[in-house]
Amino acid sequence: MNSVASTLNQVTDMEFNNQISVLTPNNWNTWKHDMQVLLMHYGCWQFIIQTKPEQPDEEATYKEKLDLQLRKDRCYTLIYTNISSDLKNLITETTDGVAAWKILKDHFEPVTKARVIQLLDQFFGTKYQPGKMLESSYLV
């Protein structure tokens, strides 16, 4: 077997490990990056970042429309199955992966005026002292 065929067989035989840590109230930053990679692997990340149209072209074949719908469904399914049961109630009102991602992001990364003021207060209250590390409580 030549090296190209051997490499292709190794890649084909390799199963993607889609076991990531379940989202809990304490691991959003790690989880969102792991989930991004997982969604990219399954061709779903483009829905989250809105680079792929949500609706198929009018000229799309039945197979293309079905493939698009399956990937959109997979996007939601991957998100839903990888969050803890106490957080699932946040996204049970939708079956759309993009909406679920936005709900979770808004929950863990609120961008309210109060949050912006809090971050600005923390930032401007931080004093630089040469030779000292910033305390992790001030880093976002």
Coordinates of N, CA and C in Angstrom, one line a residue:
M1 N 0.9 -1.2 0.0 CA 0.0 0.0 0.0 C 0.9 1.2 0.0
N2 N 0.6 2.2 -0.9 CA 1.4 3.4 -0.9 C 1.2 4.3 0.2
S3 N 2.0 5.3 0.4 CA 1.9 6.1 1.6 C 0.7 7.0 1.7
V4 N 0.2 7.4 0.5 CA -1.0 8.2 0.4 C -2.2 7.4 0.9
A5 N -2.3 6.2 0.3 CA -3.5 5.3 0.7 C -3.4 5.0 2.2
S6 N -2.2 4.7 2.6 CA -2.0 4.4 4.1 C -2.5 5.5 5.0
T7 N -2.1 6.7 4.6 CA -2.5 7.9 5.4 C -4.0 8.1 5.3
L8 N -4.6 7.9 4.2 CA -6.0 8.1 4.0 C -6.8 7.0 4.9
N9 N -6.2 5.8 4.9 CA -6.9 4.8 5.8 C -6.7 5.1 7.2
Q10 N -5.6 5.7 7.6 CA -5.4 6.1 9.0 C -6.4 7.1 9.4
V11 N -6.6 8.1 8.5 CA -7.5 9.2 8.8 C -9.0 8.7 8.8
T12 N -9.3 7.8 7.9 CA -10.6 7.3 7.8 C -10.9 6.4 9.0
D13 N -9.9 5.6 9.5 CA -10.1 4.7 10.6 C -10.2 5.5 11.9
M14 N -9.6 6.6 11.9 CA -9.5 7.4 13.1 C -10.9 8.0 13.4
E15 N -11.4 7.8 14.6 CA -12.7 8.4 14.9 C -12.5 9.6 15.7
F16 N -13.2 10.7 15.3 CA -13.0 12.0 16.0 C -13.5 11.8 17.4
N17 N -12.8 12.2 18.3 CA -13.2 12.2 19.7 C -14.0 13.4 20.1
N18 N -15.4 13.1 20.1 CA -16.2 14.3 20.4 C -16.6 14.3 21.8
Q19 N -15.8 13.7 22.7 CA -16.1 13.8 24.1 C -15.4 15.0 24.7
I20 N -16.2 16.0 25.0 CA -15.6 17.2 25.6 C -16.3 17.3 27.0
S21 N -15.7 18.2 27.8 CA -16.3 18.4 29.1 C -17.7 19.0 29.0
V22 N -18.6 18.6 29.8 CA -20.0 19.1 29.8 C -19.9 20.6 30.4
L23 N -20.7 21.4 29.7 CA -20.7 22.8 30.2 C -21.3 22.9 31.6
T24 N -20.6 23.5 32.5 CA -21.1 23.8 33.9 C -21.0 25.3 34.1
P25 N -21.5 25.8 35.2 CA -21.4 27.2 35.5 C -20.0 27.7 35.6
N26 N -19.0 26.8 35.7 CA -17.6 27.2 36.0 C -16.6 27.0 34.8
N27 N -17.0 26.4 33.7 CA -16.0 26.1 32.6 C -16.4 26.7 31.3
W28 N -17.1 27.8 31.2 CA -17.6 28.4 29.9 C -16.4 28.6 29.0
N29 N -15.3 29.3 29.4 CA -14.2 29.7 28.5 C -13.6 28.4 27.9
T30 N -13.4 27.4 28.6 CA -12.8 26.2 28.1 C -13.8 25.5 27.2
W31 N -15.0 25.4 27.7 CA -16.1 24.7 26.9 C -16.3 25.3 25.6
K32 N -16.4 26.6 25.5 CA -16.8 27.3 24.3 C -15.7 27.0 23.2
H33 N -14.4 26.9 23.6 CA -13.4 26.7 22.6 C -13.4 25.2 22.2
D34 N -13.7 24.3 23.1 CA -13.8 22.9 22.8 C -15.0 22.7 21.9
M35 N -16.1 23.3 22.2 CA -17.3 23.2 21.4 C -17.1 23.8 20.0
Q36 N -16.4 24.9 19.9 CA -16.1 25.5 18.6 C -15.4 24.4 17.7
V37 N -14.4 23.8 18.2 CA -13.6 22.8 17.5 C -14.6 21.6 17.1
L38 N -15.4 21.2 18.0 CA -16.3 20.1 17.7 C -17.3 20.5 16.6
L39 N -17.9 21.7 16.7 CA -18.8 22.2 15.7 C -18.1 22.4 14.3
M40 N -16.8 22.8 14.3 CA -16.1 23.0 13.1 C -15.9 21.6 12.5
H41 N -15.6 20.6 13.3 CA -15.4 19.2 12.7 C -16.6 18.7 12.0
Y42 N -17.8 19.1 12.5 CA -19.0 18.6 11.9 C -19.6 19.6 10.9
G43 N -18.9 20.6 10.6 CA -19.3 21.6 9.6 C -20.5 22.5 10.0
C44 N -20.5 22.7 11.3 CA -21.6 23.5 11.9 C -21.2 24.9 12.4
W45 N -19.9 25.1 12.6 CA -19.5 26.4 13.2 C -19.9 27.6 12.3
Q46 N -19.9 27.4 11.0 CA -20.2 28.4 10.1 C -21.6 29.0 10.3
F47 N -22.5 28.2 10.9 CA -23.9 28.7 11.2 C -23.7 29.7 12.4
I48 N -22.9 29.3 13.4 CA -22.8 30.1 14.6 C -22.2 31.5 14.3
I49 N -21.2 31.5 13.4 CA -20.5 32.8 13.0 C -21.2 33.4 11.9
Q50 N -22.3 32.8 11.4 CA -23.2 33.4 10.3 C -22.5 33.6 9.0
T51 N -21.6 32.7 8.6 CA -20.9 32.8 7.3 C -21.7 31.9 6.3
K52 N -22.5 31.1 6.8 CA -23.3 30.2 5.9 C -24.8 30.6 6.0
P53 N -25.4 30.8 4.8 CA -26.8 31.2 4.9 C -27.7 30.1 5.6
E54 N -28.6 30.6 6.4 CA -29.5 29.7 7.1 C -30.4 28.9 6.2
Q55 N -30.8 29.5 5.1 CA -31.8 28.9 4.2 C -31.0 28.5 2.9
P56 N -31.4 27.3 2.3 CA -30.7 26.9 1.1 C -31.1 27.8 -0.1
D57 N -30.3 27.8 -1.1 CA -30.7 28.5 -2.3 C -31.9 27.9 -2.9
E58 N -32.6 28.7 -3.7 CA -33.9 28.2 -4.3 C -33.6 27.1 -5.3
E59 N -32.4 27.1 -5.9 CA -32.1 26.1 -6.9 C -31.5 24.8 -6.2
A60 N -31.4 24.8 -4.9 CA -30.8 23.7 -4.2 C -31.6 22.4 -4.4
T61 N -30.9 21.3 -4.6 CA -31.6 20.0 -4.7 C -32.1 19.6 -3.3
Y62 N -33.0 18.6 -3.4 CA -33.5 18.0 -2.1 C -32.4 17.6 -1.2
K63 N -31.4 16.9 -1.8 CA -30.3 16.4 -1.0 C -29.5 17.5 -0.4
E64 N -29.3 18.6 -1.1 CA -28.6 19.8 -0.5 C -29.4 20.4 0.6
K65 N -30.7 20.5 0.4 CA -31.6 21.1 1.5 C -31.6 20.2 2.7
L66 N -31.6 18.9 2.5 CA -31.6 17.9 3.6 C -30.3 18.0 4.3
D67 N -29.2 18.1 3.6 CA -27.9 18.2 4.2 C -27.8 19.4 5.1
L68 N -28.2 20.5 4.6 CA -28.2 21.8 5.3 C -29.0 21.6 6.6
Q69 N -30.2 21.1 6.5 CA -31.1 20.9 7.7 C -30.4 19.9 8.7
L70 N -29.8 18.9 8.2 CA -29.2 17.9 9.1 C -28.0 18.6 9.9
R71 N -27.2 19.4 9.2 CA -26.1 20.1 9.8 C -26.6 21.1 10.9
K72 N -27.7 21.8 10.5 CA -28.3 22.7 11.5 C -28.8 22.0 12.7
D73 N -29.5 20.8 12.5 CA -30.0 20.0 13.6 C -28.8 19.5 14.4
R74 N -27.7 19.1 13.8 CA -26.5 18.6 14.5 C -25.9 19.7 15.3
C75 N -25.9 20.9 14.9 CA -25.4 22.0 15.6 C -26.1 22.1 17.0
Y76 N -27.4 22.1 17.0 CA -28.2 22.2 18.2 C -27.9 21.0 19.1
T77 N -28.0 19.8 18.4 CA -27.8 18.6 19.2 C -26.5 18.5 19.9
L78 N -25.4 18.9 19.2 CA -24.1 18.9 19.9 C -24.0 19.8 21.1
I79 N -24.6 21.0 20.9 CA -24.6 21.9 22.0 C -25.5 21.4 23.2
Y80 N -26.7 20.9 22.9 CA -27.6 20.4 23.9 C -27.0 19.3 24.7
T81 N -26.4 18.3 24.0 CA -25.9 17.1 24.7 C -24.6 17.4 25.4
N82 N -24.0 18.5 25.3 CA -22.7 18.8 25.9 C -22.9 19.9 27.0
I83 N -24.1 20.1 27.5 CA -24.2 21.0 28.7 C -24.9 20.3 29.8
S84 N -24.6 20.7 31.0 CA -25.1 20.0 32.2 C -26.6 20.2 32.3
S85 N -27.3 19.3 32.9 CA -28.7 19.3 33.0 C -29.3 20.5 33.6
D86 N -28.6 21.1 34.6 CA -29.1 22.4 35.2 C -29.0 23.6 34.3
L87 N -28.3 23.5 33.2 CA -28.2 24.6 32.2 C -29.1 24.3 31.0
K88 N -29.6 23.1 30.8 CA -30.4 22.8 29.6 C -31.7 23.6 29.5
N89 N -32.2 24.0 30.7 CA -33.4 24.8 30.7 C -33.2 26.1 30.0
L90 N -32.0 26.6 29.9 CA -31.8 27.9 29.2 C -32.1 27.8 27.8
I91 N -31.9 26.6 27.1 CA -32.1 26.5 25.7 C -33.2 25.6 25.3
T92 N -34.1 25.2 26.2 CA -35.1 24.3 25.8 C -36.2 25.0 25.0
E93 N -36.3 26.3 25.0 CA -37.3 27.0 24.2 C -37.0 27.1 22.7
T94 N -35.8 26.6 22.3 CA -35.4 26.7 20.9 C -34.8 25.3 20.4
T95 N -34.8 25.1 19.1 CA -34.2 24.0 18.6 C -33.1 24.4 17.5
D96 N -32.8 25.7 17.6 CA -31.9 26.3 16.7 C -30.5 26.5 17.3
G97 N -29.5 25.9 16.7 CA -28.1 26.0 17.3 C -27.6 27.4 17.5
V98 N -27.9 28.2 16.5 CA -27.4 29.6 16.6 C -28.0 30.3 17.8
A99 N -29.3 30.1 17.9 CA -30.1 30.7 19.1 C -29.6 30.2 20.4
A100 N -29.3 28.9 20.4 CA -28.8 28.2 21.7 C -27.5 28.8 22.0
W101 N -26.6 28.9 21.1 CA -25.2 29.5 21.3 C -25.3 30.9 21.9
K102 N -26.2 31.7 21.2 CA -26.4 33.1 21.7 C -26.9 33.2 23.1
I103 N -27.9 32.3 23.4 CA -28.4 32.3 24.8 C -27.4 32.0 25.8
L104 N -26.6 30.9 25.5 CA -25.5 30.5 26.4 C -24.4 31.6 26.5
K105 N -24.1 32.2 25.4 CA -23.1 33.3 25.4 C -23.5 34.5 26.2
D106 N -24.8 34.9 26.0 CA -25.4 36.0 26.7 C -25.4 35.7 28.2
H107 N -25.7 34.4 28.6 CA -25.8 34.0 30.0 C -24.4 34.1 30.6
F108 N -23.3 33.6 29.9 CA -22.0 33.6 30.5 C -21.2 34.8 30.3
E109 N -21.5 35.6 29.2 CA -20.7 36.8 28.9 C -21.7 37.9 28.8
P110 N -22.4 38.3 29.8 CA -23.3 39.4 29.7 C -22.6 40.7 29.3
V111 N -23.3 41.4 28.4 CA -22.7 42.7 28.0 C -23.7 43.8 28.4
T112 N -24.0 43.9 29.6 CA -24.9 45.0 30.1 C -24.1 46.2 30.5
K113 N -24.8 47.3 30.6 CA -24.1 48.5 31.0 C -23.4 48.3 32.4
A114 N -24.1 47.6 33.2 CA -23.6 47.4 34.6 C -22.3 46.6 34.5
R115 N -22.3 45.6 33.6 CA -21.1 44.7 33.4 C -19.9 45.6 32.8
V116 N -20.2 46.4 31.9 CA -19.2 47.2 31.3 C -18.6 48.2 32.3
I117 N -19.5 48.8 33.1 CA -19.0 49.7 34.2 C -18.1 48.9 35.2
Q118 N -18.6 47.7 35.5 CA -17.8 46.9 36.5 C -16.4 46.6 35.9
L119 N -16.3 46.2 34.6 CA -15.1 45.9 34.0 C -14.2 47.1 33.9
L120 N -14.8 48.3 33.6 CA -14.0 49.5 33.5 C -13.5 49.9 34.9
D121 N -14.3 49.7 35.9 CA -13.8 50.0 37.3 C -12.7 49.1 37.7
Q122 N -12.8 47.8 37.3 CA -11.7 46.9 37.6 C -10.4 47.3 36.9
F123 N -10.6 47.6 35.6 CA -9.4 48.0 34.8 C -8.7 49.2 35.3
F124 N -9.5 50.3 35.5 CA -8.9 51.5 36.0 C -8.4 51.5 37.4
G125 N -9.0 50.5 38.2 CA -8.5 50.3 39.6 C -7.3 49.5 39.7
T126 N -6.9 48.9 38.6 CA -5.7 48.0 38.6 C -4.4 48.9 38.6
K127 N -3.5 48.7 39.5 CA -2.3 49.5 39.5 C -1.2 48.6 39.0
Y128 N -0.4 49.2 38.2 CA 0.8 48.5 37.7 C 2.0 48.7 38.7
Q129 N 2.5 47.6 39.1 CA 3.7 47.6 40.0 C 4.7 46.8 39.3
P130 N 5.8 47.4 38.9 CA 6.9 46.6 38.2 C 7.3 45.4 39.1
G131 N 7.5 44.3 38.5 CA 7.9 43.1 39.2 C 6.8 42.3 39.8
K132 N 5.6 42.8 39.8 CA 4.5 42.1 40.4 C 3.5 41.6 39.3
M133 N 2.9 40.5 39.6 CA 2.0 39.9 38.7 C 0.6 40.5 39.0
L134 N -0.3 40.6 38.0 CA -1.6 41.0 38.3 C -2.4 39.8 38.9
E135 N -3.2 40.1 39.8 CA -4.0 39.0 40.4 C -5.0 38.5 39.4
S136 N -5.2 37.2 39.4 CA -6.1 36.6 38.4 C -7.6 37.1 38.5
S137 N -8.0 37.6 39.7 CA -9.3 38.1 39.9 C -9.6 39.3 39.0
Y138 N -8.6 40.0 38.6 CA -8.8 41.2 37.8 C -8.7 40.9 36.3
L139 N -8.3 39.7 35.9 CA -8.3 39.3 34.5 C -9.5 38.7 34.1
V140 N -10.0 39.0 32.9 CA -11.3 38.5 32.4 C -11.0 37.5 31.4

